[in-house]
């Protein structure tokens, strides 16, 4: 393959390594080998069953980081795939395989972008690093979160960070994610007393207590959002109660809910407000919270401006800024004060069968990434 196929070739190599979370399956070693040749110092940081790669070139500030993950979600039923998920195949201008868009295509583009950039600018300003984990799609405990703790302990401070998550909606580069909402989930168990529907005075129906409380929670206007964020949303995701019989008052009820919240709120405020509502309805309950991410925002500035210009120059597309979507590992990097934003391929097929990326977008993404480096480090 010629030079123009370098990104495609590397993406295929990565897809062939079946790195279902938290497996890395040799992806990081492959990337490290390429980066070492480009003058990077390589460090493998293994925590638990998770592999992490920290590769750095240069020692001065600003420190620019490409962040991403080598793990992929399971392929699901193999018979639903048109070609085997870990055997990359090109059909009609698309590369198919698990991880093609999320995010082995981006990883390949980062590596080839850096190779081209350092050969052109061997004495670039600042430093470039890669922070790659195999634990983004899983519990995300021993991955980026723990690498960030290690870096912070030894005083290594990230200034600028591009995460390669597939941010684009329809065309490569049409969307840059410059922040994410926070995510707070809860499991609520409400206790009552089981009994015969004909003798309600001998029972205590937990649903009759719970449902008005839920209605009140659903009706709360948590905030109005702001220029960067939509209003905070409260969503009930699961509701279980009853024995299946129509003559039994249930003994308890269980409900799960999740809030996606903006920086106008914080997890403590939400917990307080929810608890106050539950108390006001005199529920007997247990409540377990799961806080999976603080919100973050990187307003237009050095990083976002460079990313927008780089996309425009390489593709002609004007990117819009968005904070929609799920959480990402950016939530662990942003709290250290780094400017963090996400830019990657079209996300239409991620986590689905027949995941794919447009072949032409791979090389284009590599050019965009290289151009970002030019804007920031030359
Ligand atoms: Zn991803």
Short mmCIF file of C-alpha atoms and ligand atoms in Angstrom, two decimals:
data_model
loop_
_atom_site.label_atom_id
_atom_site.label_comp_id
_atom_site.label_asym_id
_atom_site.label_seq_id
_atom_site.Cartn_x
_atom_site.Cartn_y
_atom_site.Cartn_z
CA UNK A 1 0.00 0.00 0.00
CA UNK A 2 1.18 3.51 -0.70
CA UNK A 3 1.53 6.35 1.75
CA UNK A 4 -2.04 7.50 1.18
CA UNK A 5 -3.30 4.16 2.49
CA UNK A 6 -1.23 4.27 5.68
CA UNK A 7 -4.18 5.16 7.91
CA UNK A 8 -6.46 2.54 6.35
CA UNK A 9 -3.75 -0.09 6.71
CA UNK A 10 -3.20 0.65 10.40
CA UNK A 11 -6.95 0.78 11.10
CA UNK A 12 -7.26 -2.73 9.58
CA UNK A 13 -4.37 -3.99 11.72
CA UNK A 14 -6.10 -2.69 14.83
CA UNK A 15 -9.52 -4.14 13.91
CA UNK A 16 -7.90 -7.57 13.43
CA UNK A 17 -6.97 -7.53 17.13
CA UNK A 18 -10.23 -8.52 18.82
CA UNK A 19 -10.00 -6.23 21.83
CA UNK A 20 -13.40 -6.62 23.46
CA UNK A 21 -13.38 -4.52 26.65
CA UNK A 22 -11.25 -4.65 28.79
CA UNK A 23 -8.92 -6.55 26.39
CA UNK A 24 -6.31 -4.61 24.45
CA UNK A 25 -5.20 -7.64 22.38
CA UNK A 26 -1.91 -6.04 21.38
CA UNK A 27 -3.31 -2.83 19.91
CA UNK A 28 -1.29 -0.61 22.23
CA UNK A 29 1.95 -2.49 21.51
CA UNK A 30 1.36 -1.93 17.81
CA UNK A 31 0.76 1.80 18.32
CA UNK A 32 3.73 2.06 20.71
CA UNK A 33 6.08 0.51 18.18
CA UNK A 34 5.11 3.14 15.61
CA UNK A 35 5.34 5.98 18.14
CA UNK A 36 8.74 4.87 19.43
CA UNK A 37 10.07 5.16 15.88
CA UNK A 38 8.63 8.69 15.77
CA UNK A 39 10.64 9.67 18.85
CA UNK A 40 8.13 8.97 21.63
CA UNK A 41 9.04 7.61 25.04
CA UNK A 42 6.79 4.66 25.80
CA UNK A 43 5.24 3.68 29.10
CA UNK A 44 2.74 0.86 29.65
CA UNK A 45 0.63 1.47 32.74
CA UNK A 46 -1.26 -1.70 33.63
CA UNK A 47 -3.88 -1.43 36.37
CA UNK A 48 -5.88 -4.56 37.20
CA UNK A 49 -6.83 -6.21 33.91
CA UNK A 50 -6.65 -2.91 32.05
CA UNK A 51 -3.82 -1.90 29.71
CA UNK A 52 -2.94 1.75 29.32
CA UNK A 53 -0.37 3.42 27.10
CA UNK A 54 1.29 6.75 27.88
CA UNK A 55 3.65 7.86 25.12
CA UNK A 56 5.29 11.26 25.15
CA UNK A 57 7.54 13.16 22.77
CA UNK A 58 9.27 16.22 24.22
CA UNK A 59 9.37 17.60 27.73
CA UNK A 60 8.32 21.23 27.39
CA UNK A 61 4.90 22.89 27.64
CA UNK A 62 2.32 23.06 26.26
CA UNK A 63 1.56 19.35 26.47
CA UNK A 64 -0.83 18.33 23.70
CA UNK A 65 -2.49 14.90 24.12
CA UNK A 66 -4.36 12.57 21.81
CA UNK A 67 -6.64 10.45 24.00
CA UNK A 68 -8.57 7.35 23.09
CA UNK A 69 -9.35 3.71 23.71
CA UNK A 70 -8.39 0.43 22.08
CA UNK A 71 -11.23 -1.60 23.61
CA UNK A 72 -14.45 -2.16 21.70
CA UNK A 73 -17.96 -3.26 22.67
CA UNK A 74 -18.84 -6.94 22.03
CA UNK A 75 -19.91 -7.66 18.46
CA UNK A 76 -23.28 -9.19 19.35
CA UNK A 77 -24.74 -11.99 17.21
CA UNK A 78 -22.09 -12.90 14.61
CA UNK A 79 -24.72 -14.05 12.10
CA UNK A 80 -26.04 -10.47 11.93
CA UNK A 81 -22.70 -9.24 10.57
CA UNK A 82 -22.26 -9.19 6.81
CA UNK A 83 -18.54 -9.88 7.30
CA UNK A 84 -16.83 -11.14 10.48
CA UNK A 85 -16.44 -8.24 12.96
CA UNK A 86 -12.71 -8.75 13.49
CA UNK A 87 -11.84 -9.28 9.83
CA UNK A 88 -11.72 -5.81 8.29
CA UNK A 89 -13.43 -5.65 4.92
CA UNK A 90 -13.96 -2.82 2.46
CA UNK A 91 -17.28 -2.64 0.63
CA UNK A 92 -18.55 0.31 -1.40
CA UNK A 93 -16.04 2.74 0.02
CA UNK A 94 -16.61 1.77 3.66
CA UNK A 95 -14.35 -0.14 6.00
CA UNK A 96 -16.36 -2.63 8.08
CA UNK A 97 -15.35 -4.13 11.43
CA UNK A 98 -15.97 -3.76 15.17
CA UNK A 99 -14.22 -0.56 16.27
CA UNK A 100 -13.94 0.88 12.74
CA UNK A 101 -15.64 4.09 13.93
CA UNK A 102 -15.35 3.70 17.74
CA UNK A 103 -12.47 4.24 17.70
CA UNK A 104 -9.76 2.33 15.89
CA UNK A 105 -10.09 4.53 12.80
CA UNK A 106 -9.31 7.55 14.98
CA UNK A 107 -6.36 5.80 16.65
CA UNK A 108 -4.86 4.99 13.25
CA UNK A 109 -5.40 8.59 12.10
CA UNK A 110 -3.72 9.95 15.25
CA UNK A 111 -0.64 7.79 14.70
CA UNK A 112 -0.22 8.60 11.01
CA UNK A 113 -0.92 12.29 11.69
CA UNK A 114 1.83 12.42 14.28
CA UNK A 115 4.27 10.47 12.07
CA UNK A 116 3.77 12.96 9.26
CA UNK A 117 3.89 15.95 11.59
CA UNK A 118 7.13 15.06 13.38
CA UNK A 119 8.91 14.18 10.16
CA UNK A 120 8.00 17.65 8.89
CA UNK A 121 8.54 19.43 12.23
CA UNK A 122 11.05 17.38 14.24
CA UNK A 123 11.67 20.35 16.55
CA UNK A 124 8.05 21.28 17.15
CA UNK A 125 7.09 23.44 20.12
CA UNK A 126 5.81 21.84 23.34
CA UNK A 127 5.20 18.12 23.70
CA UNK A 128 2.88 15.57 22.15
CA UNK A 129 1.54 12.56 24.05
CA UNK A 130 -0.88 9.67 23.63
CA UNK A 131 -3.13 8.57 26.48
CA UNK A 132 -4.69 5.29 25.35
CA UNK A 133 -6.72 2.92 27.51
CA UNK A 134 -8.48 -0.44 27.10
CA UNK A 135 -11.18 0.45 29.62
CA UNK A 136 -13.42 3.10 28.10
CA UNK A 137 -16.35 0.90 27.10
CA UNK A 138 -16.28 -0.99 30.44
CA UNK A 139 -16.36 0.27 34.04
CA UNK A 140 -13.77 3.00 33.25
CA UNK A 141 -12.09 2.71 36.64
CA UNK A 142 -8.59 1.43 35.84
CA UNK A 143 -8.26 3.33 32.60
CA UNK A 144 -8.02 7.05 31.92
CA UNK A 145 -9.14 7.88 35.46
CA UNK A 146 -6.17 6.05 36.99
CA UNK A 147 -3.66 7.23 34.40
CA UNK A 148 -4.72 10.80 35.20
CA UNK A 149 -4.09 10.13 38.91
CA UNK A 150 -0.60 8.86 38.05
CA UNK A 151 0.17 11.87 35.87
CA UNK A 152 -1.14 14.28 38.49
CA UNK A 153 0.98 12.63 41.21
CA UNK A 154 4.13 13.18 39.23
CA UNK A 155 3.20 16.69 38.15
CA UNK A 156 2.67 15.97 34.46
CA UNK A 157 0.04 18.52 33.38
CA UNK A 158 -2.01 18.18 30.20
CA UNK A 159 -2.76 21.54 28.55
CA UNK A 160 -4.64 20.55 25.41
CA UNK A 161 -6.38 17.28 24.60
CA UNK A 162 -8.19 15.93 21.57
CA UNK A 163 -10.25 12.81 22.27
CA UNK A 164 -10.85 10.71 19.16
CA UNK A 165 -14.44 9.72 19.96
CA UNK A 166 -16.66 9.57 16.86
CA UNK A 167 -18.20 13.03 17.22
CA UNK A 168 -19.40 13.59 13.65
CA UNK A 169 -23.08 13.27 12.78
CA UNK A 170 -23.34 13.16 8.99
CA UNK A 171 -20.04 14.35 7.56
CA UNK A 172 -16.56 14.12 8.94
CA UNK A 173 -15.89 17.14 11.12
CA UNK A 174 -19.44 18.52 11.20
CA UNK A 175 -19.48 18.29 15.02
CA UNK A 176 -16.90 18.91 17.71
CA UNK A 177 -17.94 17.90 21.22
CA UNK A 178 -16.52 20.57 23.49
CA UNK A 179 -18.14 19.32 26.68
CA UNK A 180 -20.38 16.67 28.11
CA UNK A 181 -23.20 16.62 30.58
CA UNK A 182 -22.76 14.96 33.95
CA UNK A 183 -24.50 11.67 34.65
CA UNK A 184 -26.06 10.68 37.97
CA UNK A 185 -28.11 7.51 38.31
CA UNK A 186 -30.07 6.06 41.20
CA UNK A 187 -31.80 2.89 42.35
CA UNK A 188 -34.71 3.57 44.68
CA UNK A 189 -36.40 0.80 46.64
CA UNK A 190 -39.65 1.75 48.39
CA UNK A 191 -41.03 -0.47 51.13
CA UNK A 192 -44.69 -1.12 51.93
CA UNK A 193 -46.63 -4.06 53.30
CA UNK A 194 -48.02 -6.80 51.08
CA UNK A 195 -51.67 -7.74 51.45
CA UNK A 196 -54.97 -8.69 49.81
CA UNK A 197 -56.53 -5.93 47.68
CA UNK A 198 -59.83 -6.59 49.45
CA UNK A 199 -58.25 -5.72 52.81
CA UNK A 200 -56.22 -2.60 52.08
CA UNK A 201 -56.36 -1.46 55.68
CA UNK A 202 -54.14 -4.46 56.49
CA UNK A 203 -51.56 -3.53 53.84
CA UNK A 204 -49.49 -0.49 52.84
CA UNK A 205 -49.28 0.05 49.09
CA UNK A 206 -45.81 1.35 48.15
CA UNK A 207 -46.98 2.31 44.64
CA UNK A 208 -49.56 4.70 46.03
CA UNK A 209 -46.81 6.48 47.93
CA UNK A 210 -44.19 6.27 45.19
CA UNK A 211 -46.15 7.46 42.17
CA UNK A 212 -46.98 10.97 43.45
CA UNK A 213 -43.32 11.36 44.43
CA UNK A 214 -42.24 10.31 40.93
CA UNK A 215 -44.73 12.70 39.37
CA UNK A 216 -43.22 15.49 41.42
CA UNK A 217 -39.67 14.54 40.43
CA UNK A 218 -40.68 14.39 36.75
CA UNK A 219 -42.19 17.87 36.95
CA UNK A 220 -39.14 19.58 38.43
CA UNK A 221 -37.51 22.17 36.20
CA UNK A 222 -33.94 21.49 37.31
CA UNK A 223 -32.38 24.38 35.42
CA UNK A 224 -32.78 26.14 32.10
CA UNK A 225 -29.53 25.06 30.51
CA UNK A 226 -27.22 27.70 29.12
CA UNK A 227 -25.48 28.64 25.86
CA UNK A 228 -23.51 25.36 25.99
CA UNK A 229 -25.94 22.92 27.58
CA UNK A 230 -29.55 21.82 27.18
CA UNK A 231 -31.65 21.83 30.37
CA UNK A 232 -30.93 19.05 32.85
CA UNK A 233 -33.11 16.01 32.20
CA UNK A 234 -34.57 13.52 34.70
CA UNK A 235 -35.59 10.19 33.20
CA UNK A 236 -37.13 7.11 34.81
CA UNK A 237 -35.49 4.08 33.23
CA UNK A 238 -36.92 1.10 35.13
CA UNK A 239 -39.97 0.51 37.30
CA UNK A 240 -40.71 -2.82 38.95
CA UNK A 241 -43.36 -3.91 41.42
CA UNK A 242 -46.12 -6.44 41.96
CA UNK A 243 -46.42 -10.18 42.01
CA UNK A 244 -48.20 -10.49 38.67
CA UNK A 245 -51.51 -11.25 40.42
CA UNK A 246 -54.26 -8.63 40.29
CA UNK A 247 -55.45 -9.20 43.83
CA UNK A 248 -52.19 -8.59 45.71
CA UNK A 249 -50.98 -5.25 47.01
CA UNK A 250 -47.21 -5.38 46.44
CA UNK A 251 -44.78 -5.32 49.34
CA UNK A 252 -42.24 -3.08 47.65
CA UNK A 253 -41.42 -1.17 44.48
CA UNK A 254 -38.16 -0.47 42.70
CA UNK A 255 -37.39 2.36 40.36
CA UNK A 256 -34.23 3.42 38.53
CA UNK A 257 -33.70 6.91 37.23
CA UNK A 258 -30.91 8.94 35.69
CA UNK A 259 -30.15 12.63 35.42
CA UNK A 260 -28.02 14.16 32.69
CA UNK A 261 -27.06 17.48 34.14
CA UNK A 262 -25.28 20.66 33.17
CA UNK A 263 -22.54 22.47 35.14
CA UNK A 264 -25.30 24.77 36.47
CA UNK A 265 -26.01 21.92 38.90
CA UNK A 266 -23.88 19.45 40.78
CA UNK A 267 -24.45 15.95 42.08
CA UNK A 268 -24.83 17.06 45.71
CA UNK A 269 -27.56 19.57 44.88
CA UNK A 270 -29.44 16.95 42.89
CA UNK A 271 -29.17 14.38 45.69
CA UNK A 272 -30.47 16.90 48.23
CA UNK A 273 -33.44 17.85 46.09
CA UNK A 274 -34.43 14.25 45.32
CA UNK A 275 -34.14 13.27 48.97
CA UNK A 276 -36.30 16.22 50.04
CA UNK A 277 -39.06 15.12 47.65
CA UNK A 278 -38.94 11.53 48.90
CA UNK A 279 -39.07 12.68 52.51
CA UNK A 280 -42.02 14.95 51.83
CA UNK A 281 -44.00 11.94 50.60
CA UNK A 282 -43.18 9.95 53.74
CA UNK A 283 -41.66 7.07 51.87
CA UNK A 284 -39.83 4.26 53.56
CA UNK A 285 -36.98 3.77 51.17
CA UNK A 286 -33.39 2.89 50.37
CA UNK A 287 -31.59 4.93 47.78
CA UNK A 288 -28.34 4.02 46.01
CA UNK A 289 -26.62 6.58 43.81
CA UNK A 290 -24.20 6.00 40.96
CA UNK A 291 -22.31 9.09 39.86
CA UNK A 292 -20.57 8.25 36.59
CA UNK A 293 -19.34 11.63 35.44
CA UNK A 294 -19.01 15.31 36.25
CA UNK A 295 -19.98 17.68 33.46
CA UNK A 296 -17.27 19.63 31.67
CA UNK A 297 -17.06 22.41 29.10
CA UNK A 298 -14.20 23.77 27.01
CA UNK A 299 -15.44 27.10 25.64
CA UNK A 300 -14.05 28.40 22.35
CA UNK A 301 -10.37 29.26 22.87
CA UNK A 302 -6.98 27.97 21.87
CA UNK A 303 -7.94 24.31 21.37
CA UNK A 304 -11.46 24.60 19.98
CA UNK A 305 -10.40 27.41 17.60
CA UNK A 306 -7.50 25.30 16.29
CA UNK A 307 -9.80 22.31 15.79
CA UNK A 308 -12.43 24.34 13.97
CA UNK A 309 -9.85 25.93 11.65
CA UNK A 310 -8.18 22.57 10.99
CA UNK A 311 -11.47 20.96 9.99
CA UNK A 312 -12.45 23.88 7.79
CA UNK A 313 -9.10 23.95 5.99
CA UNK A 314 -8.98 20.19 5.37
CA UNK A 315 -12.61 19.37 4.59
CA UNK A 316 -14.43 22.62 3.86
CA UNK A 317 -16.93 21.69 6.57
CA UNK A 318 -17.73 24.21 9.32
CA UNK A 319 -17.97 22.25 12.59
CA UNK A 320 -20.65 23.05 15.11
CA UNK A 321 -19.99 22.72 18.82
CA UNK A 322 -22.07 20.30 20.85
CA UNK A 323 -22.28 18.90 24.37
CA UNK A 324 -24.90 16.26 23.56
CA UNK A 325 -24.45 12.51 23.86
CA UNK A 326 -23.21 10.17 26.55
CA UNK A 327 -20.20 10.54 28.79
CA UNK A 328 -16.63 10.07 27.56
CA UNK A 329 -13.18 9.83 29.10
CA UNK A 330 -12.85 13.59 28.63
CA UNK A 331 -14.62 13.78 32.02
CA UNK A 332 -11.43 12.50 33.72
CA UNK A 333 -9.06 14.82 31.86
CA UNK A 334 -10.94 18.13 31.96
CA UNK A 335 -11.03 18.49 35.78
CA UNK A 336 -7.22 18.93 35.80
CA UNK A 337 -7.68 22.21 33.93
CA UNK A 338 -6.90 20.89 30.46
CA UNK A 339 -8.77 22.16 27.41
CA UNK A 340 -10.52 19.01 26.12
CA UNK A 341 -12.64 18.43 23.02
CA UNK A 342 -13.65 15.44 20.94
CA UNK A 343 -13.32 15.00 17.22
CA UNK A 344 -13.66 11.80 15.25
CA UNK A 345 -15.55 10.07 12.43
CA UNK A 346 -19.28 9.74 11.80
CA UNK A 347 -20.97 7.90 14.67
CA UNK A 348 -24.02 6.50 12.83
CA UNK A 349 -22.97 2.83 13.19
CA UNK A 350 -21.13 2.78 16.53
CA UNK A 351 -21.98 -0.08 18.91
CA UNK A 352 -24.12 -1.63 16.12
CA UNK A 353 -23.65 -4.67 13.92
CA UNK A 354 -21.86 -3.87 10.65
CA UNK A 355 -20.03 -0.92 12.24
CA UNK A 356 -18.22 1.02 9.54
CA UNK A 357 -16.26 4.13 8.65
CA UNK A 358 -15.91 5.80 5.27
CA UNK A 359 -12.49 4.88 3.86
CA UNK A 360 -11.86 8.41 2.58
CA UNK A 361 -12.63 9.81 6.04
CA UNK A 362 -9.69 7.94 7.57
CA UNK A 363 -7.06 9.80 5.58
CA UNK A 364 -9.02 13.05 5.89
CA UNK A 365 -9.15 12.65 9.67
CA UNK A 366 -5.39 12.08 9.73
CA UNK A 367 -4.91 15.35 7.81
CA UNK A 368 -7.23 17.18 10.21
CA UNK A 369 -5.34 15.86 13.25
CA UNK A 370 -2.01 16.84 11.67
CA UNK A 371 -3.39 20.29 10.93
CA UNK A 372 -4.47 20.72 14.56
CA UNK A 373 -0.87 20.03 15.61
CA UNK A 374 0.34 22.63 13.11
CA UNK A 375 -2.00 25.24 14.56
CA UNK A 376 -0.92 24.53 18.13
CA UNK A 377 2.73 23.44 18.04
CA UNK A 378 4.42 25.24 15.12
ZN1 LIG B 1 -15.53 5.29 22.02
#
